[in-house]
PDB file of C-alpha atoms in Angstrom:
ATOM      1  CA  UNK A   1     -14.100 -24.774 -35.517  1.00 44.00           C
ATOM      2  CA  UNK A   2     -13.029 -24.473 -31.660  1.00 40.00           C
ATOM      3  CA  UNK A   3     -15.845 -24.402 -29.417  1.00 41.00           C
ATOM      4  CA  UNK A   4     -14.739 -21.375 -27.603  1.00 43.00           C
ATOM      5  CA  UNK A   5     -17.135 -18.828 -27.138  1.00 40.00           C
ATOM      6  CA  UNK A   6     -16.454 -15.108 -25.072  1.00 43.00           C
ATOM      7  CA  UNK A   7     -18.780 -12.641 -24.247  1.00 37.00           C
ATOM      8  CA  UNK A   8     -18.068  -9.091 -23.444  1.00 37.00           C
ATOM      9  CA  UNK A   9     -19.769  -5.580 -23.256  1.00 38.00           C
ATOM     10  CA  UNK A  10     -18.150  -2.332 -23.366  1.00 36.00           C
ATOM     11  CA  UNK A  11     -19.870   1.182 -22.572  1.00 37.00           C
ATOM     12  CA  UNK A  12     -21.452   2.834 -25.645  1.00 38.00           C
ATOM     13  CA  UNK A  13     -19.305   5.925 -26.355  1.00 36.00           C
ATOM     14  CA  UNK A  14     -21.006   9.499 -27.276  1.00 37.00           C
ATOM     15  CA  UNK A  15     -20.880   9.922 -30.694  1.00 39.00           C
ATOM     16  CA  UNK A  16     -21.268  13.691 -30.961  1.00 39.00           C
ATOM     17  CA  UNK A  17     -20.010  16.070 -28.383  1.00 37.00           C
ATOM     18  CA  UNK A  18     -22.770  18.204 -27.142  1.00 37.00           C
ATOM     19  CA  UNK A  19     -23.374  22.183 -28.070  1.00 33.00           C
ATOM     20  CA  UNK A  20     -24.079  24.031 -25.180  1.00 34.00           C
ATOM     21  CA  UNK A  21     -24.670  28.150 -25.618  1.00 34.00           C
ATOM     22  CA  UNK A  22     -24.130  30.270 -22.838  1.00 32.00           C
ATOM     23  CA  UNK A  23     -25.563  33.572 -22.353  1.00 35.00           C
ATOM     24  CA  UNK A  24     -25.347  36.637 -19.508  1.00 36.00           C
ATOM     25  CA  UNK A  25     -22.275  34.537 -18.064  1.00 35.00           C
ATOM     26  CA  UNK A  26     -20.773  36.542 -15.058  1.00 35.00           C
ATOM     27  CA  UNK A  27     -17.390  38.332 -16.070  1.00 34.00           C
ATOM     28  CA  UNK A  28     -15.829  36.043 -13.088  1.00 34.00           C
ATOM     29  CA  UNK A  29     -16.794  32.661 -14.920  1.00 34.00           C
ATOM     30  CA  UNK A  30     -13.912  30.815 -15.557  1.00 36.00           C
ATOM     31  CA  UNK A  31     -13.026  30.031 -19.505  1.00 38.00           C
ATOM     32  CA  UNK A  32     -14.372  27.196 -21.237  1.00 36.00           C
ATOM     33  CA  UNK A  33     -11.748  24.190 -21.571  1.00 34.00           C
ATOM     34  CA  UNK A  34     -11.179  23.148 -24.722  1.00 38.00           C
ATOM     35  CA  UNK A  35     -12.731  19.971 -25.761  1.00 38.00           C
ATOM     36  CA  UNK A  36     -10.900  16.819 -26.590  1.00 39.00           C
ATOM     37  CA  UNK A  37     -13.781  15.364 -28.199  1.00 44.00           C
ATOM     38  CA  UNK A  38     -12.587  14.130 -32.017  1.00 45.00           C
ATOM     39  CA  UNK A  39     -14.006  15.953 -34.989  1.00 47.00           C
ATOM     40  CA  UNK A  40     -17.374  13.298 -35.297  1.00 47.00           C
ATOM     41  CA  UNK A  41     -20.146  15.221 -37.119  1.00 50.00           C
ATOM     42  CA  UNK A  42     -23.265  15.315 -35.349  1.00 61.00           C
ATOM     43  CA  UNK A  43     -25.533  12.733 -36.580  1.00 69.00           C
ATOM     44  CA  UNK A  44     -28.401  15.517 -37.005  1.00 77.00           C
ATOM     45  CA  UNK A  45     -26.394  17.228 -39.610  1.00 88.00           C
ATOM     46  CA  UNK A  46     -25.431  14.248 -41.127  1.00 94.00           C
ATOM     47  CA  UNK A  47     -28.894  13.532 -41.419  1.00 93.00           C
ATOM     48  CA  UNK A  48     -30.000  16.376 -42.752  1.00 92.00           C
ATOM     49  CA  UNK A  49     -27.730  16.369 -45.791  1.00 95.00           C
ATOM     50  CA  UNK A  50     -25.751  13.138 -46.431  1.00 97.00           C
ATOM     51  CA  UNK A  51     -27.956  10.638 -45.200  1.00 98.00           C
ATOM     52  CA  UNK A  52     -31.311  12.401 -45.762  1.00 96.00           C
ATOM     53  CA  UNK A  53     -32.004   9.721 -48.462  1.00 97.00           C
ATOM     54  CA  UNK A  54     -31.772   6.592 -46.681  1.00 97.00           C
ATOM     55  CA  UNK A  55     -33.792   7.989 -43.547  1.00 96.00           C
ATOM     56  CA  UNK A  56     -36.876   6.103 -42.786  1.00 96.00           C
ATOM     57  CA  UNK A  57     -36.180   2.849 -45.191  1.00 98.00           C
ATOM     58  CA  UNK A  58     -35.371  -0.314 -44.045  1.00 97.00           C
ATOM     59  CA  UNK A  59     -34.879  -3.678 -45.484  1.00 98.00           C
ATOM     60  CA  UNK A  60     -33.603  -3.407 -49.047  1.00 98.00           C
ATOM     61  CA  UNK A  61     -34.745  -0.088 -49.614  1.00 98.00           C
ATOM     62  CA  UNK A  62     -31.924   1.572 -47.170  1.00 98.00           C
ATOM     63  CA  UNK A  63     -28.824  -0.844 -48.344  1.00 98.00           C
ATOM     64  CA  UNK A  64     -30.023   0.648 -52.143  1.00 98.00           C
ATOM     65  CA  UNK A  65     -30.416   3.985 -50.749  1.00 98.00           C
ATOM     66  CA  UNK A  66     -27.118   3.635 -48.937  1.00 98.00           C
ATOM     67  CA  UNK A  67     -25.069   2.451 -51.730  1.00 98.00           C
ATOM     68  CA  UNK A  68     -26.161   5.575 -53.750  1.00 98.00           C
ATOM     69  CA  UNK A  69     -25.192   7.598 -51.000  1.00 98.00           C
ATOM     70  CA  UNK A  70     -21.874   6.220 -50.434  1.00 98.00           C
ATOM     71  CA  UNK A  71     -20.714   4.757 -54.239  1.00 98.00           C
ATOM     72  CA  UNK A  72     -20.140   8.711 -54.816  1.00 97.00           C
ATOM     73  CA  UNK A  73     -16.445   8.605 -53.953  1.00 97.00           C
ATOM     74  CA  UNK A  74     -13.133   9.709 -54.856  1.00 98.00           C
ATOM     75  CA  UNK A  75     -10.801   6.432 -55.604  1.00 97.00           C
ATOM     76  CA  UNK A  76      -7.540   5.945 -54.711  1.00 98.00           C
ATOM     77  CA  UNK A  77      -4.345   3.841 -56.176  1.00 98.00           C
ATOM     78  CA  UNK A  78      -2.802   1.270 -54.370  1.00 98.00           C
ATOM     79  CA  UNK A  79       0.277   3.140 -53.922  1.00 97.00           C
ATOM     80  CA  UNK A  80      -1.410   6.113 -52.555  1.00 98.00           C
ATOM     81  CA  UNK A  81      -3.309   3.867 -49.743  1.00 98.00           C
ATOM     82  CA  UNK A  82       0.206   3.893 -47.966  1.00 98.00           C
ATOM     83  CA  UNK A  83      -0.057   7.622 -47.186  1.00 98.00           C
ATOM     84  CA  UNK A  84      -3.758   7.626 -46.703  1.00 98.00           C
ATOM     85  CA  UNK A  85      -3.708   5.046 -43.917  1.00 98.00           C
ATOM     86  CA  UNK A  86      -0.765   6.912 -42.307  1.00 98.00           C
ATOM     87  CA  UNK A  87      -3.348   9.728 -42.045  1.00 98.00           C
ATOM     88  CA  UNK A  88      -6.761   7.625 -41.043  1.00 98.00           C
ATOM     89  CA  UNK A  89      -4.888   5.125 -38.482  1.00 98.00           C
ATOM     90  CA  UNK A  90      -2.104   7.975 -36.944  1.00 98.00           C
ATOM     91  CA  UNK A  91      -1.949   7.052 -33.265  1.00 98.00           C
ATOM     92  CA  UNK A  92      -4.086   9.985 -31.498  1.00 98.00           C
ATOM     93  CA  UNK A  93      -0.604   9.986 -28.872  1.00 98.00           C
ATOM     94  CA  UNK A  94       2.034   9.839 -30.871  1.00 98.00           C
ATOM     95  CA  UNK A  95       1.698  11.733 -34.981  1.00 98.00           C
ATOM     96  CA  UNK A  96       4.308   9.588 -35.351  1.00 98.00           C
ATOM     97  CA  UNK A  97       3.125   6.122 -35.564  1.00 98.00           C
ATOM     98  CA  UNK A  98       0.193   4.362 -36.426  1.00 98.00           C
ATOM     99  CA  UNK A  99      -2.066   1.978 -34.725  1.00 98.00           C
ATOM    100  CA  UNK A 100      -1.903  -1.813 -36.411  1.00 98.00           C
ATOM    101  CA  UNK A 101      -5.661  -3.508 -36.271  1.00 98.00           C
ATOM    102  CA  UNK A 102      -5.259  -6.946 -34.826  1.00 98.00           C
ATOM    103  CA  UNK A 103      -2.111  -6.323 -32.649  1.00 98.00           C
ATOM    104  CA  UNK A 104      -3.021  -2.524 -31.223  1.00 98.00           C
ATOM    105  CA  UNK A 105       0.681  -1.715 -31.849  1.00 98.00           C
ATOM    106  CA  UNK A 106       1.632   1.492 -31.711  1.00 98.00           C
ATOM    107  CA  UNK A 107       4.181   1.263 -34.870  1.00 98.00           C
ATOM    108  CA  UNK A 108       6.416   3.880 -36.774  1.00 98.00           C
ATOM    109  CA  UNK A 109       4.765   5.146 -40.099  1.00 98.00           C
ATOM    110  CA  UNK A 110       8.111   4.800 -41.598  1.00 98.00           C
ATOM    111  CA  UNK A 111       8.108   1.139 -40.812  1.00 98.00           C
ATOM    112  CA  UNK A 112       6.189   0.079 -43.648  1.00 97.00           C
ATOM    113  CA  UNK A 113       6.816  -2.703 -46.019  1.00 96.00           C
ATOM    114  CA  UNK A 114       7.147  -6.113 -46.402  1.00 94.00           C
ATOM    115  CA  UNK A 115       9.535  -7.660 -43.941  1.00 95.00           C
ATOM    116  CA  UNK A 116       9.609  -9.093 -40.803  1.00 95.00           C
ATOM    117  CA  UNK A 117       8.379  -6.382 -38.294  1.00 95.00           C
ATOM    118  CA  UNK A 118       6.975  -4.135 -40.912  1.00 98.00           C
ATOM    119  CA  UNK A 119       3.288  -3.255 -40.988  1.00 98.00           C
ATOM    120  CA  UNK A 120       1.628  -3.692 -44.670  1.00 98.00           C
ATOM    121  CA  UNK A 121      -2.126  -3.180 -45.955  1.00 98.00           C
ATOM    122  CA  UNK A 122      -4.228  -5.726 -44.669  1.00 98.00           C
ATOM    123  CA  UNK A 123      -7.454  -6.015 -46.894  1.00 98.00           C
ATOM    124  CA  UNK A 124     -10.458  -6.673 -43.904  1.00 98.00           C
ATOM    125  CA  UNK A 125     -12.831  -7.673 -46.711  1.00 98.00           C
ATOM    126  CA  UNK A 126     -10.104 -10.966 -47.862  1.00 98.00           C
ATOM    127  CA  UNK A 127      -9.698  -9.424 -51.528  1.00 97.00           C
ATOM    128  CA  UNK A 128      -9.288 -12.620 -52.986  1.00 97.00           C
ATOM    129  CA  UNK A 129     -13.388 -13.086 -51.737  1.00 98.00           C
ATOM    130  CA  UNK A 130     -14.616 -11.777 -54.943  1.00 96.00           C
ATOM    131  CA  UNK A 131     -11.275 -11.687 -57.079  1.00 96.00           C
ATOM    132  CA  UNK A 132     -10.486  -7.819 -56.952  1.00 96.00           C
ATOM    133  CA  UNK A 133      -7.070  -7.901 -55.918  1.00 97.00           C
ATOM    134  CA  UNK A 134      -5.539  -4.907 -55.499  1.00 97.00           C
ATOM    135  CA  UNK A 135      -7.939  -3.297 -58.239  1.00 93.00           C
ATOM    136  CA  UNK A 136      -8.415   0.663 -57.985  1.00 97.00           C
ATOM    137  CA  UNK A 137     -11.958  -0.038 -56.304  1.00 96.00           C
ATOM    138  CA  UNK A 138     -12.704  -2.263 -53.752  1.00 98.00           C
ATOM    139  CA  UNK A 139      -8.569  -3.630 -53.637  1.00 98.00           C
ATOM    140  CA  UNK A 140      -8.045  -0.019 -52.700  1.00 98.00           C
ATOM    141  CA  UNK A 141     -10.849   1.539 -50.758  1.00 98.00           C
ATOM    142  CA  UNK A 142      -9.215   2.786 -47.825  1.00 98.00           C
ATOM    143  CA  UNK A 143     -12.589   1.769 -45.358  1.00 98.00           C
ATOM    144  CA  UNK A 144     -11.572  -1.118 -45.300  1.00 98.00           C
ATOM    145  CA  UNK A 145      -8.050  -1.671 -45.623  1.00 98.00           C
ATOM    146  CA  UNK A 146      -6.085  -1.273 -41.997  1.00 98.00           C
ATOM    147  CA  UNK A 147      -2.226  -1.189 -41.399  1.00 98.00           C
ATOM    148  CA  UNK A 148      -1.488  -4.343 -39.811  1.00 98.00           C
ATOM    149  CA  UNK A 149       2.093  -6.471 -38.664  1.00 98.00           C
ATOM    150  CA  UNK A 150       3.268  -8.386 -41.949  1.00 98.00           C
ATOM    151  CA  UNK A 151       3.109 -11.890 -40.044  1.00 97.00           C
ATOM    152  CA  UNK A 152      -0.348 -11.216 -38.380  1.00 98.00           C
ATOM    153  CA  UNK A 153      -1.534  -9.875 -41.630  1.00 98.00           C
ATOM    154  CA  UNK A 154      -0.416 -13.350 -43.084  1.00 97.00           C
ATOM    155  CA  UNK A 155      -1.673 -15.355 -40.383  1.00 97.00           C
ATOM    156  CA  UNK A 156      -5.063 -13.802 -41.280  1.00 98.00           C
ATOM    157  CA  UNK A 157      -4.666 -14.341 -44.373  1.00 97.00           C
ATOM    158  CA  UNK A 158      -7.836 -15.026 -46.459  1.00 97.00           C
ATOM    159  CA  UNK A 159      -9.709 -16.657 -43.464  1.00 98.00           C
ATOM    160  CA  UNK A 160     -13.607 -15.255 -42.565  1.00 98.00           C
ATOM    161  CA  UNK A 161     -14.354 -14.133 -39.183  1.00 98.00           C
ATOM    162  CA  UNK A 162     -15.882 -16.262 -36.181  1.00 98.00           C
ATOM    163  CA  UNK A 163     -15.822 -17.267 -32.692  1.00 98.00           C
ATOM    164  CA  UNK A 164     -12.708 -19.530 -31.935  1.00 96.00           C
ATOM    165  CA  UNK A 165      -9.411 -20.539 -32.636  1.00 97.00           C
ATOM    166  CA  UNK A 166      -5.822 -21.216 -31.189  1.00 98.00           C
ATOM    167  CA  UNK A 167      -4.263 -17.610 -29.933  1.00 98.00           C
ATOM    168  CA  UNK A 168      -2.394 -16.162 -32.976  1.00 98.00           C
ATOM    169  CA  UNK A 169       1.569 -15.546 -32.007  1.00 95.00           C
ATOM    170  CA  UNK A 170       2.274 -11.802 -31.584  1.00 94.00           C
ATOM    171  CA  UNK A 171      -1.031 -10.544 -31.499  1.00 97.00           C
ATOM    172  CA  UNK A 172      -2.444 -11.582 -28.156  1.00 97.00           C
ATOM    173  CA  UNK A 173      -6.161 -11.091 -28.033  1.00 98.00           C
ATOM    174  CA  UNK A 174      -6.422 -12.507 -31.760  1.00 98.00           C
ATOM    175  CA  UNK A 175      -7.520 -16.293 -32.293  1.00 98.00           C
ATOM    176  CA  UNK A 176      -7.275 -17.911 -35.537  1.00 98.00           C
ATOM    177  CA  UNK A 177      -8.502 -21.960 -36.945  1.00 97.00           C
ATOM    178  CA  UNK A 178      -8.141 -23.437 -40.331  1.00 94.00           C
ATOM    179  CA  UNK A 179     -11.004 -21.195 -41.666  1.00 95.00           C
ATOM    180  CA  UNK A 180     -11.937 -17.727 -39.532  1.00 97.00           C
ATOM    181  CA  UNK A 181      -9.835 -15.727 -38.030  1.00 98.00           C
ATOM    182  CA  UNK A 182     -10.730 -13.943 -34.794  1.00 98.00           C
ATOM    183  CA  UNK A 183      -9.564  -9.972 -34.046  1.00 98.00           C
ATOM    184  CA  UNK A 184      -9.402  -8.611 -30.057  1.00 98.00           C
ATOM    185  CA  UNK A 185     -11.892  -7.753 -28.797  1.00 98.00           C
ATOM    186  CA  UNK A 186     -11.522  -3.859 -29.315  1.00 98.00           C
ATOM    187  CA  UNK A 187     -11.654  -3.904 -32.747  1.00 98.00           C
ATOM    188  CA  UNK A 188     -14.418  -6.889 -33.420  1.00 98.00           C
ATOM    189  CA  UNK A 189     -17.475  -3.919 -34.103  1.00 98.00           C
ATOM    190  CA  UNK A 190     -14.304  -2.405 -36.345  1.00 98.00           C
ATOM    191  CA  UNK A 191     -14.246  -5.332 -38.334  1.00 98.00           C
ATOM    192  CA  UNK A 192     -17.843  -6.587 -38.922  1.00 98.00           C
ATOM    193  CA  UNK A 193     -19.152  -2.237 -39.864  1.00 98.00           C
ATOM    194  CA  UNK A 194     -15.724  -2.385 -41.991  1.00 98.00           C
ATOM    195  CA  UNK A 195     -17.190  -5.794 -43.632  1.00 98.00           C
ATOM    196  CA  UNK A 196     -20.832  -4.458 -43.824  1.00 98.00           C
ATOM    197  CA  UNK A 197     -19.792  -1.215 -45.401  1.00 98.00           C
ATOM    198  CA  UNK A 198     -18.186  -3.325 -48.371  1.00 98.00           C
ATOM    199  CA  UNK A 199     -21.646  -5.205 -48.602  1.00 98.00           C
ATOM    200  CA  UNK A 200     -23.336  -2.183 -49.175  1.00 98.00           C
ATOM    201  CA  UNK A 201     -21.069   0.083 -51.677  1.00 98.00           C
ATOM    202  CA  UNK A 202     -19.928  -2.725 -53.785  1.00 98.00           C
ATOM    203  CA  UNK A 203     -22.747  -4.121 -55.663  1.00 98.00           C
ATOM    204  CA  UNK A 204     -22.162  -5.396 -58.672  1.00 97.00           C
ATOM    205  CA  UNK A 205     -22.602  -2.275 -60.856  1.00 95.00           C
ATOM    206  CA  UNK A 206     -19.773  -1.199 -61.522  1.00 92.00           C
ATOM    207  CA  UNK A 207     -17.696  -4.185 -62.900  1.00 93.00           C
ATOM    208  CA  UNK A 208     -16.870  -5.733 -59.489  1.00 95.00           C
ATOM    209  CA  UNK A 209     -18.357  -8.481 -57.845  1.00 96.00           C
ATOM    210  CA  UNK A 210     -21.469  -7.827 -55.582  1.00 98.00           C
ATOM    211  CA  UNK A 211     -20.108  -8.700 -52.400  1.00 98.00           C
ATOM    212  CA  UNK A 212     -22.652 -10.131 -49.185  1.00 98.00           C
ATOM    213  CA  UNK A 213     -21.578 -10.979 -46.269  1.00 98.00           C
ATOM    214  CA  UNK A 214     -23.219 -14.813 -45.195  1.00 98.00           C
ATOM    215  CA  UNK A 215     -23.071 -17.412 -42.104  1.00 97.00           C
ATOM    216  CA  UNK A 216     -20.318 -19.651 -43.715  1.00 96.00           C
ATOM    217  CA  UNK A 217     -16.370 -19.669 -43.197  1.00 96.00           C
ATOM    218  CA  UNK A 218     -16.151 -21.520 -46.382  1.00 91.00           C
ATOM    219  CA  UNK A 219     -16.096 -19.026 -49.001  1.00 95.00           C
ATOM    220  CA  UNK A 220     -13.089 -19.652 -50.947  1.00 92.00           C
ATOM    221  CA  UNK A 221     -13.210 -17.538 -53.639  1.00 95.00           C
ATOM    222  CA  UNK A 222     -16.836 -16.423 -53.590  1.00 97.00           C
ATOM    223  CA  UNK A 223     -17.802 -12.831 -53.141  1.00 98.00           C
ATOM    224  CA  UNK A 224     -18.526 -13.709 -49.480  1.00 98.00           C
ATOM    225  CA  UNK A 225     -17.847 -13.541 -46.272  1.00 98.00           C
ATOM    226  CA  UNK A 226     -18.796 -14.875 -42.797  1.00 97.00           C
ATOM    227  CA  UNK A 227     -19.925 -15.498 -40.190  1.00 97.00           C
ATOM    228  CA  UNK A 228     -22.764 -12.993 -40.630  1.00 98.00           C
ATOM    229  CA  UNK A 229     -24.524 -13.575 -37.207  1.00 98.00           C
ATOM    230  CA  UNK A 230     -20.814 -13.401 -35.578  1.00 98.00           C
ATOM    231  CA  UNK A 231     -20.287 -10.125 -37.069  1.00 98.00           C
ATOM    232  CA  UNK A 232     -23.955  -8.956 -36.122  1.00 98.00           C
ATOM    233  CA  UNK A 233     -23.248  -9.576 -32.766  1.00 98.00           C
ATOM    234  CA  UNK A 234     -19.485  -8.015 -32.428  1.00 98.00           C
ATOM    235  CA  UNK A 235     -20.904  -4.792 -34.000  1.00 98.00           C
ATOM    236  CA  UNK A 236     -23.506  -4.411 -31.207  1.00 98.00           C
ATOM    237  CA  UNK A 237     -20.986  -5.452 -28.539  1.00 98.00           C
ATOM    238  CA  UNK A 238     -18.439  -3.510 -29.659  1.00 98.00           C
ATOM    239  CA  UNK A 239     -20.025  -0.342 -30.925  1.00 98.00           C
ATOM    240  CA  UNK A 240     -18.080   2.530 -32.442  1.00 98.00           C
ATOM    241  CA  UNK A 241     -15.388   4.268 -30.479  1.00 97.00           C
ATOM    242  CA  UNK A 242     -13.237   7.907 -30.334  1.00 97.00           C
ATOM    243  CA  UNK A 243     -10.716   6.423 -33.057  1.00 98.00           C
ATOM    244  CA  UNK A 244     -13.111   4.760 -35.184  1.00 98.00           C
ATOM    245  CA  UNK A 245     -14.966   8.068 -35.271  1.00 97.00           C
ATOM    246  CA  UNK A 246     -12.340  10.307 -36.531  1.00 98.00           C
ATOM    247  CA  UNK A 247     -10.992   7.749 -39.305  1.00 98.00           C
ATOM    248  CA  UNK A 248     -14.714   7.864 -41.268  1.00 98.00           C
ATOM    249  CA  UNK A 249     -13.975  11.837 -40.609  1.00 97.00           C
ATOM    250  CA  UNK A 250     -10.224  11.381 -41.911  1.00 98.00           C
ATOM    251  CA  UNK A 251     -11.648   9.388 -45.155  1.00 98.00           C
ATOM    252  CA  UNK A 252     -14.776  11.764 -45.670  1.00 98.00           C
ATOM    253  CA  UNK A 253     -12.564  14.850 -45.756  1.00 97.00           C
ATOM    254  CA  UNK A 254      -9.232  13.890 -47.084  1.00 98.00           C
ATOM    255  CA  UNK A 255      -9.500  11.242 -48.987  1.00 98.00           C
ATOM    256  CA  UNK A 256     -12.156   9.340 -50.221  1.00 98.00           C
ATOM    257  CA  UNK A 257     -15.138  11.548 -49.498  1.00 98.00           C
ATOM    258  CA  UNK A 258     -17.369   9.147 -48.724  1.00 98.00           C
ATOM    259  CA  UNK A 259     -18.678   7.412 -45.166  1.00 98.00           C
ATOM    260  CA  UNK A 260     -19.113   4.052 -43.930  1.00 98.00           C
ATOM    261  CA  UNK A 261     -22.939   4.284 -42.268  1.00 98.00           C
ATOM    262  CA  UNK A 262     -22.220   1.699 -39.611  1.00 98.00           C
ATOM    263  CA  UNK A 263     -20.147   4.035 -38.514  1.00 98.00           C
ATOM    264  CA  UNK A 264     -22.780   6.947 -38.126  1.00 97.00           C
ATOM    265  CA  UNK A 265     -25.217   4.382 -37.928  1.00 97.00           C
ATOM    266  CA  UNK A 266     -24.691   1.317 -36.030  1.00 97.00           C
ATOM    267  CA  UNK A 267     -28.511   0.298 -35.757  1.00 97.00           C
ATOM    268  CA  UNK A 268     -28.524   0.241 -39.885  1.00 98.00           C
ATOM    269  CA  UNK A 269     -26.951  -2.818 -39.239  1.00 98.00           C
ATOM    270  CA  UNK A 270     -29.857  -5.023 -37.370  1.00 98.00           C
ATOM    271  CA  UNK A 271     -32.729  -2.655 -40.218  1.00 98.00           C
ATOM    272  CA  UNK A 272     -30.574  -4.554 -43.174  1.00 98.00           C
ATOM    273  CA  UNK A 273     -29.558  -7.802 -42.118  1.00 98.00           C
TER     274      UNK A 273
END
């Protein structure tokens, strides 16, 4: 493992615009701009409803009370992750394309296969960690699977995540070694809530492995992945942006109907692990 070590910070984003109610405004006011804000629920009503389980736990208690929450879901087929993730990950510039995880491409959503140039489905949680393949399930839950350049996606490969690495060819930003694998910086948070969401909603109750995230980049096989204190520290470093944001609303509404908390949440992750 390369010695290299980077350290970053980027400004916390709002996660909810704000609501504000005008009243006796002069008939010379000018009007109200529309907002540009994306269609994030505010975290109060999400709280009141979806989440009103988990609130308050800690430990244990709130990964069990957020795997009820979230393991009611509507499950796709591996076929019909292509259109979903031309949906979740549609470039907010251009309807067009969509954006590829590791390389921040802006790529055609007609452009998708599995040749040279194309962009396929890259599985974030390795799905060979745990043996699910492409299994209706965790092989399929949309989550965590992210469009991604067919190379880069194969330079990834089944690697864990860390600190370190040789720069990986087309994807500048990424760094990969003979075990981890490491994404830019913009999507590191991305990544480790993406891996910590799978940690939590696939248990092992419902004929898939129980998948847990540890502090090795050894797992082989194993329902496991690493580097846990890595991915602890991208997710605070990297909190949750705009884009982000609207693909947990894109999967809640459309598709799956169910949320990744890290996501809502991003403090869940220290009151678990």
């Amino acid at each position: 493992m390369s010695g290299r070590r980077r350290f970053y910070a980027r400004p916390l984003l709002a996660t909810a615009a704000s609501i504000v109610v005008l009243t006796g405004v002069a008939a010379t006011a000018p009007a109200a701009t529309p907002t540009t804000a994306g269609p994030a629920s505010p975290a109060a009503a999400l709280d009141d409803t979806y989440y009103q389980d988990a609130l308050g736990r800690t430990g244990a208690a709130l990964k069990s009370s957020l795997h009820s929450i979230i393991s009611e879901q509507t499950t796709l087929s591996y076929s019909q992750v292509w259109d979903a993730l031309k949906a979740t990950d549609e470039d907010p510039a251009n309807s067009s394309n969509v954006i590829l995880l590791y390389t921040g491409r802006s790529q055609s959503k007609s452009e998708n296969g599995g040749g040279t140039g194309d962009w396929n489905r890259e599985h974030v949680w390795a799905k060979s960690h745990g043996d699910f393949g492409t299994a209706t399930g965790p092989g399929t839950d949309i989550h965590h699977l992210r469009p991604e350049d067919v190379q880069v996606n194969s330079t990834r490969g089944n690697k864990d995540f860390d600190n370190g690495g040789s720069a990986v060819s087309g994807a500048p930003g990424n760094y990969t070694d003979g075990d981890s694998f490491e994404p830019r910086d913009a999507v590191k948070g991305d990544v480790a809530r993406m891996i910590l969401y799978m940690a939590v909603r696939y248990e092992g109750d419902d004929s898939f492995a129980d998948l847990e995230p540890n502090d090795s980049v050894s797992n082989g096989s194993a329902p496991n992945i690493g580097r846990l204190s890595v991915l602890k520290q991208w997710s605070q470093e990297d909190p949750p942006d705009s884009f982000e944001q609207n693909r947990n609303e894109v999967i809640f509404d459309r598709f799956q109907h169910n949320r990744n908390p890290f996501i809502d949440h991003p403090e869940w992750v220290e009151a678990i692990w």
